[in-house]
Every structure is written in C-alpha cells, then in structure tokens.
Amino acid sequence: LTDPDRIVPGSVLRLRFGDQEWETAQIRAQALAAYNQGVDLLAQDRLAEAETQFRVALDTAPGLASAQYNLGLVLLKRGQPDQALPLLQELTERRPEDPDFHFACGNALFLLVRFDEAVEQFDLALALQPDHKRADFGLARSLQEGGRIERARTAWLSYLELDDVSSWADTARRTLRKLDNDASE
C-alpha cells in the first residue's frame, strides 16, 4: 500500500494468494496462535506452559524468530542457559541487527560463566543501541566478573549515565564504591 491515507475505516482490501502463499499463511497463523498463547503465559510467569507453546509454534513454523527468542527467554528464566544459548546464538547470526537478541545471548553466556563472550555480545547490542540499559549493565557485570576491572569501572559509570534512579543504579553505585575500596587497599 503506497498511500495509507487512502485507506479509511471500513475499506475492503482484497488480497490474492497463490496456493503456496496461502499454505504458508495458514501455517504461520497456526504458529502465531501458539506463540500468542505463550506470550500470555510468560507474562503470567507460567514458564513450563509458555515453553510448551513456544515449542509448538516453532514446530509449526521453524523460522518464527519471535517464538525462538521467547523460548530462549523462558529457558533463561527456568535456569537453563545451556539450552537457551544455541537458540539465541542462531538468532544473532540470522538477525545480527537486533540488539535484544545480542543482549539475551550475552545474558546466557554470562550465566554460563563465559564472561569474555558475554562482553562481545553486550558490546554488539550497545553498538546497535547505545542506550540499551540492560546491555550496559550486563557489560559492566561481565567485565567485572571476568577480571577486567578498569573497563568494568568505565562501564558502570556509563550505565549510571543512562540510569541513576533505579535499584540497578543503586547496585552500580555500590559496585563502584567496592571497586574503589578494593583499589585503595
């Protein structure tokens, strides 16, 4: 549709599908029904049921990136970063321009104590979206846990430029004080 202003409420649109296109649209619609149910269940923190629905969506339409991403998030919440990581790594390869995919992948790597790799993913997320607070926080934590203290200090300060009021900001300030105390000892 080149001129959306020409479409008014009540307009009738006729869409034409070839046989293959119609079949693909039907499969996608089935997958989206399971996906949407998974999103609702995830919002209710019903993780096992959400996982089942995201898996149904992926079984129906294997290329559905949003279902794969949300399945990865559910697995992270369920304490299964080893299962989430391959899903999230595939997404970052398929859609390298999505900062949330890099953040989630970095989070899985952090939980697997693979700090240098987590730093790489958080750096990629921040290169794509410099104000990505969660990636900035994850970067600082990964640098610190990986023993890269000077760069961690810089990352904590960077995080505080984005957020200076939340409980995460309180954590950043406490961490900076601890790093400063450790350095003076």
PDB file of C-alpha atoms in Angstrom:
ATOM      1  CA  LEU A   1       0.000   0.000   0.000  1.00  0.00           C
ATOM      2  CA  THR A   2       1.743   3.105  -1.196  1.00  0.00           C
ATOM      3  CA  ASP A   3      -0.706   5.683   0.190  1.00  0.00           C
ATOM      4  CA  PRO A   4      -2.114   4.621   3.572  1.00  0.00           C
ATOM      5  CA  ASP A   5      -4.156   7.849   3.773  1.00  0.00           C
ATOM      6  CA  ARG A   6      -6.412   6.471   1.041  1.00  0.00           C
ATOM      7  CA  ILE A   7      -7.495   3.651   3.322  1.00  0.00           C
ATOM      8  CA  VAL A   8     -10.304   4.634   5.642  1.00  0.00           C
ATOM      9  CA  PRO A   9     -12.028   2.537   8.307  1.00  0.00           C
ATOM     10  CA  GLY A  10     -14.416   0.134   6.657  1.00  0.00           C
ATOM     11  CA  SER A  11     -12.347  -0.177   3.492  1.00  0.00           C
ATOM     12  CA  VAL A  12     -12.279  -3.611   1.933  1.00  0.00           C
ATOM     13  CA  LEU A  13      -8.928  -4.968   0.883  1.00  0.00           C
ATOM     14  CA  ARG A  14      -8.675  -7.892  -1.464  1.00  0.00           C
ATOM     15  CA  LEU A  15      -5.519  -9.935  -1.040  1.00  0.00           C
ATOM     16  CA  ARG A  16      -4.536 -12.548  -3.580  1.00  0.00           C
ATOM     17  CA  PHE A  17      -2.518 -15.556  -2.558  1.00  0.00           C
ATOM     18  CA  GLY A  18      -1.022 -18.258  -4.693  1.00  0.00           C
ATOM     19  CA  ASP A  19      -1.509 -21.823  -3.447  1.00  0.00           C
ATOM     20  CA  GLN A  20       1.934 -21.911  -1.785  1.00  0.00           C
ATOM     21  CA  GLU A  21       1.457 -18.440  -0.260  1.00  0.00           C
ATOM     22  CA  TRP A  22      -1.912 -19.414   1.185  1.00  0.00           C
ATOM     23  CA  GLU A  23      -0.495 -22.595   2.702  1.00  0.00           C
ATOM     24  CA  THR A  24       2.393 -20.626   4.235  1.00  0.00           C
ATOM     25  CA  ALA A  25      -0.024 -18.026   5.629  1.00  0.00           C
ATOM     26  CA  GLN A  26      -2.169 -20.752   7.231  1.00  0.00           C
ATOM     27  CA  ILE A  27       0.864 -22.414   8.842  1.00  0.00           C
ATOM     28  CA  ARG A  28       2.072 -19.069  10.149  1.00  0.00           C
ATOM     29  CA  ALA A  29      -1.376 -18.301  11.567  1.00  0.00           C
ATOM     30  CA  GLN A  30      -1.346 -21.620  13.463  1.00  0.00           C
ATOM     31  CA  ALA A  31       2.132 -20.893  14.795  1.00  0.00           C
ATOM     32  CA  LEU A  32       1.126 -17.382  15.849  1.00  0.00           C
ATOM     33  CA  ALA A  33      -1.832 -18.726  17.837  1.00  0.00           C
ATOM     34  CA  ALA A  34       0.535 -20.879  19.916  1.00  0.00           C
ATOM     35  CA  TYR A  35       3.064 -18.039  20.093  1.00  0.00           C
ATOM     36  CA  ASN A  36       0.482 -15.554  21.378  1.00  0.00           C
ATOM     37  CA  GLN A  37      -0.664 -18.046  23.991  1.00  0.00           C
ATOM     38  CA  GLY A  38       2.988 -18.485  25.019  1.00  0.00           C
ATOM     39  CA  VAL A  39       3.405 -14.722  25.398  1.00  0.00           C
ATOM     40  CA  ASP A  40       0.334 -14.569  27.662  1.00  0.00           C
ATOM     41  CA  LEU A  41       1.620 -17.480  29.758  1.00  0.00           C
ATOM     42  CA  LEU A  42       5.081 -15.916  30.020  1.00  0.00           C
ATOM     43  CA  ALA A  43       3.506 -12.677  31.256  1.00  0.00           C
ATOM     44  CA  GLN A  44       1.777 -14.732  33.965  1.00  0.00           C
ATOM     45  CA  ASP A  45       5.111 -16.396  34.822  1.00  0.00           C
ATOM     46  CA  ARG A  46       3.697 -19.804  33.863  1.00  0.00           C
ATOM     47  CA  LEU A  47       7.015 -20.803  32.401  1.00  0.00           C
ATOM     48  CA  ALA A  48       6.512 -24.519  31.726  1.00  0.00           C
ATOM     49  CA  GLU A  49       3.283 -23.856  29.827  1.00  0.00           C
ATOM     50  CA  ALA A  50       4.849 -20.933  27.952  1.00  0.00           C
ATOM     51  CA  GLU A  51       7.775 -23.151  26.949  1.00  0.00           C
ATOM     52  CA  THR A  52       5.348 -25.734  25.559  1.00  0.00           C
ATOM     53  CA  GLN A  53       3.507 -23.123  23.489  1.00  0.00           C
ATOM     54  CA  PHE A  54       6.693 -21.603  22.067  1.00  0.00           C
ATOM     55  CA  ARG A  55       7.882 -25.097  21.128  1.00  0.00           C
ATOM     56  CA  VAL A  56       4.538 -25.772  19.405  1.00  0.00           C
ATOM     57  CA  ALA A  57       4.928 -22.501  17.498  1.00  0.00           C
ATOM     58  CA  LEU A  58       8.453 -23.463  16.417  1.00  0.00           C
ATOM     59  CA  ASP A  59       7.400 -26.983  15.459  1.00  0.00           C
ATOM     60  CA  THR A  60       4.692 -25.447  13.277  1.00  0.00           C
ATOM     61  CA  ALA A  61       6.821 -22.642  11.786  1.00  0.00           C
ATOM     62  CA  PRO A  62      10.520 -23.285  12.487  1.00  0.00           C
ATOM     63  CA  GLY A  63      11.626 -19.873  11.217  1.00  0.00           C
ATOM     64  CA  LEU A  64       9.474 -17.857  13.627  1.00  0.00           C
ATOM     65  CA  ALA A  65      12.181 -15.738  15.275  1.00  0.00           C
ATOM     66  CA  SER A  66       9.913 -14.238  17.931  1.00  0.00           C
ATOM     67  CA  ALA A  67       8.954 -17.709  19.193  1.00  0.00           C
ATOM     68  CA  GLN A  68      12.603 -18.791  19.244  1.00  0.00           C
ATOM     69  CA  TYR A  69      13.597 -15.633  21.147  1.00  0.00           C
ATOM     70  CA  ASN A  70      10.846 -16.041  23.709  1.00  0.00           C
ATOM     71  CA  LEU A  71      11.655 -19.726  24.134  1.00  0.00           C
ATOM     72  CA  GLY A  72      15.230 -18.661  24.859  1.00  0.00           C
ATOM     73  CA  LEU A  73      13.972 -16.174  27.462  1.00  0.00           C
ATOM     74  CA  VAL A  74      11.808 -18.829  29.111  1.00  0.00           C
ATOM     75  CA  LEU A  75      14.749 -21.223  29.279  1.00  0.00           C
ATOM     76  CA  LEU A  76      16.886 -18.496  30.857  1.00  0.00           C
ATOM     77  CA  LYS A  77      14.175 -17.818  33.437  1.00  0.00           C
ATOM     78  CA  ARG A  78      13.960 -21.544  34.137  1.00  0.00           C
ATOM     79  CA  GLY A  79      17.699 -21.668  34.843  1.00  0.00           C
ATOM     80  CA  GLN A  80      18.633 -23.475  31.629  1.00  0.00           C
ATOM     81  CA  PRO A  81      21.102 -21.142  29.897  1.00  0.00           C
ATOM     82  CA  ASP A  82      22.858 -24.102  28.268  1.00  0.00           C
ATOM     83  CA  GLN A  83      19.634 -24.897  26.370  1.00  0.00           C
ATOM     84  CA  ALA A  84      18.850 -21.245  25.650  1.00  0.00           C
ATOM     85  CA  LEU A  85      22.273 -20.385  24.234  1.00  0.00           C
ATOM     86  CA  PRO A  86      22.096 -22.296  20.908  1.00  0.00           C
ATOM     87  CA  LEU A  87      18.687 -20.782  20.166  1.00  0.00           C
ATOM     88  CA  LEU A  88      19.907 -17.274  20.929  1.00  0.00           C
ATOM     89  CA  GLN A  89      23.204 -17.676  19.062  1.00  0.00           C
ATOM     90  CA  GLU A  90      21.312 -18.785  15.965  1.00  0.00           C
ATOM     91  CA  LEU A  91      19.113 -15.694  16.220  1.00  0.00           C
ATOM     92  CA  THR A  92      22.115 -13.359  16.494  1.00  0.00           C
ATOM     93  CA  GLU A  93      23.542 -14.961  13.356  1.00  0.00           C
ATOM     94  CA  ARG A  94      20.247 -14.779  11.490  1.00  0.00           C
ATOM     95  CA  ARG A  95      19.379 -11.245  12.597  1.00  0.00           C
ATOM     96  CA  PRO A  96      22.610  -9.554  13.714  1.00  0.00           C
ATOM     97  CA  GLU A  97      20.926  -6.141  13.683  1.00  0.00           C
ATOM     98  CA  ASP A  98      18.682  -6.925  16.683  1.00  0.00           C
ATOM     99  CA  PRO A  99      20.186  -5.631  19.959  1.00  0.00           C
ATOM    100  CA  ASP A 100      17.755  -7.628  22.114  1.00  0.00           C
ATOM    101  CA  PHE A 101      18.957 -10.885  20.588  1.00  0.00           C
ATOM    102  CA  HIS A 102      22.563  -9.948  21.411  1.00  0.00           C
ATOM    103  CA  PHE A 103      21.549  -8.944  24.944  1.00  0.00           C
ATOM    104  CA  ALA A 104      19.770 -12.251  25.586  1.00  0.00           C
ATOM    105  CA  CYS A 105      22.697 -14.199  24.135  1.00  0.00           C
ATOM    106  CA  GLY A 106      25.084 -12.222  26.353  1.00  0.00           C
ATOM    107  CA  ASN A 107      22.914 -12.991  29.346  1.00  0.00           C
ATOM    108  CA  ALA A 108      23.040 -16.728  28.596  1.00  0.00           C
ATOM    109  CA  LEU A 109      26.827 -16.573  28.216  1.00  0.00           C
ATOM    110  CA  PHE A 110      27.135 -14.666  31.498  1.00  0.00           C
ATOM    111  CA  LEU A 111      25.096 -17.315  33.296  1.00  0.00           C
ATOM    112  CA  LEU A 112      27.383 -19.958  31.793  1.00  0.00           C
ATOM    113  CA  VAL A 113      30.414 -18.081  33.212  1.00  0.00           C
ATOM    114  CA  ARG A 114      31.702 -17.301  29.713  1.00  0.00           C
ATOM    115  CA  PHE A 115      32.380 -13.666  30.527  1.00  0.00           C
ATOM    116  CA  ASP A 116      34.567 -12.671  27.559  1.00  0.00           C
ATOM    117  CA  GLU A 117      31.982 -13.976  25.109  1.00  0.00           C
ATOM    118  CA  ALA A 118      29.222 -12.237  27.070  1.00  0.00           C
ATOM    119  CA  VAL A 119      31.181  -8.971  26.784  1.00  0.00           C
ATOM    120  CA  GLU A 120      31.283  -9.405  22.992  1.00  0.00           C
ATOM    121  CA  GLN A 121      27.501  -9.837  22.812  1.00  0.00           C
ATOM    122  CA  PHE A 122      26.787  -6.883  25.113  1.00  0.00           C
ATOM    123  CA  ASP A 123      29.207  -4.737  23.075  1.00  0.00           C
ATOM    124  CA  LEU A 124      27.331  -5.703  19.903  1.00  0.00           C
ATOM    125  CA  ALA A 125      23.982  -4.821  21.499  1.00  0.00           C
ATOM    126  CA  LEU A 126      25.335  -1.443  22.608  1.00  0.00           C
ATOM    127  CA  ALA A 127      26.843  -0.740  19.184  1.00  0.00           C
ATOM    128  CA  LEU A 128      23.350  -1.196  17.751  1.00  0.00           C
ATOM    129  CA  GLN A 129      21.523   0.614  20.554  1.00  0.00           C
ATOM    130  CA  PRO A 130      23.804   2.742  22.768  1.00  0.00           C
ATOM    131  CA  ASP A 131      21.064   3.434  25.316  1.00  0.00           C
ATOM    132  CA  HIS A 132      20.279  -0.266  25.935  1.00  0.00           C
ATOM    133  CA  LYS A 133      20.364  -0.152  29.745  1.00  0.00           C
ATOM    134  CA  ARG A 134      20.229  -3.883  30.328  1.00  0.00           C
ATOM    135  CA  ALA A 135      23.104  -4.480  27.908  1.00  0.00           C
ATOM    136  CA  ASP A 136      25.142  -1.732  29.577  1.00  0.00           C
ATOM    137  CA  PHE A 137      24.509  -3.307  32.986  1.00  0.00           C
ATOM    138  CA  GLY A 138      25.322  -6.788  31.658  1.00  0.00           C
ATOM    139  CA  LEU A 139      28.517  -5.477  30.082  1.00  0.00           C
ATOM    140  CA  ALA A 140      29.680  -3.969  33.376  1.00  0.00           C
ATOM    141  CA  ARG A 141      28.919  -7.169  35.298  1.00  0.00           C
ATOM    142  CA  SER A 142      30.641  -9.360  32.718  1.00  0.00           C
ATOM    143  CA  LEU A 143      33.735  -7.178  32.656  1.00  0.00           C
ATOM    144  CA  GLN A 144      33.910  -7.177  36.432  1.00  0.00           C
ATOM    145  CA  GLU A 145      33.374 -10.919  36.794  1.00  0.00           C
ATOM    146  CA  GLY A 146      35.930 -11.503  34.047  1.00  0.00           C
ATOM    147  CA  GLY A 147      38.526  -9.512  35.977  1.00  0.00           C
ATOM    148  CA  ARG A 148      38.662  -6.547  33.605  1.00  0.00           C
ATOM    149  CA  ILE A 149      38.271  -4.059  36.424  1.00  0.00           C
ATOM    150  CA  GLU A 150      39.272  -0.784  34.744  1.00  0.00           C
ATOM    151  CA  ARG A 151      36.954  -1.346  31.811  1.00  0.00           C
ATOM    152  CA  ALA A 152      34.255  -2.517  34.268  1.00  0.00           C
ATOM    153  CA  ARG A 153      34.581   0.752  36.173  1.00  0.00           C
ATOM    154  CA  THR A 154      34.075   2.680  32.929  1.00  0.00           C
ATOM    155  CA  ALA A 155      31.075   0.510  32.049  1.00  0.00           C
ATOM    156  CA  TRP A 156      29.471   1.061  35.469  1.00  0.00           C
ATOM    157  CA  LEU A 157      29.881   4.830  35.017  1.00  0.00           C
ATOM    158  CA  SER A 158      28.378   4.536  31.545  1.00  0.00           C
ATOM    159  CA  TYR A 159      25.416   2.658  32.982  1.00  0.00           C
ATOM    160  CA  LEU A 160      24.847   5.418  35.549  1.00  0.00           C
ATOM    161  CA  GLU A 161      24.679   7.957  32.715  1.00  0.00           C
ATOM    162  CA  LEU A 162      21.693   6.007  31.355  1.00  0.00           C
ATOM    163  CA  ASP A 163      20.047   5.269  34.706  1.00  0.00           C
ATOM    164  CA  ASP A 164      20.741   6.944  38.004  1.00  0.00           C
ATOM    165  CA  VAL A 165      17.488   6.255  39.861  1.00  0.00           C
ATOM    166  CA  SER A 166      16.614   2.550  39.723  1.00  0.00           C
ATOM    167  CA  SER A 167      17.633  -0.264  42.027  1.00  0.00           C
ATOM    168  CA  TRP A 168      20.094  -1.278  39.299  1.00  0.00           C
ATOM    169  CA  ALA A 169      21.657   2.194  39.603  1.00  0.00           C
ATOM    170  CA  ASP A 170      21.995   1.604  43.347  1.00  0.00           C
ATOM    171  CA  THR A 171      23.793  -1.647  42.552  1.00  0.00           C
ATOM    172  CA  ALA A 172      26.092   0.167  40.114  1.00  0.00           C
ATOM    173  CA  ARG A 173      26.978   2.795  42.741  1.00  0.00           C
ATOM    174  CA  ARG A 174      27.640   0.132  45.410  1.00  0.00           C
ATOM    175  CA  THR A 175      29.787  -1.810  42.986  1.00  0.00           C
ATOM    176  CA  LEU A 176      31.799   1.286  42.053  1.00  0.00           C
ATOM    177  CA  ARG A 177      32.402   2.042  45.743  1.00  0.00           C
ATOM    178  CA  LYS A 178      33.569  -1.534  46.280  1.00  0.00           C
ATOM    179  CA  LEU A 179      35.881  -1.355  43.276  1.00  0.00           C
ATOM    180  CA  ASP A 180      37.307   1.928  44.564  1.00  0.00           C
ATOM    181  CA  ASN A 181      37.803   0.472  48.066  1.00  0.00           C
ATOM    182  CA  ASP A 182      39.470  -2.640  46.639  1.00  0.00           C
ATOM    183  CA  ALA A 183      41.788  -0.473  44.527  1.00  0.00           C
ATOM    184  CA  SER A 184      42.839   1.632  47.523  1.00  0.00           C
ATOM    185  CA  GLU A 185      43.744  -1.399  49.650  1.00  0.00           C
TER     186      GLU A 185
END
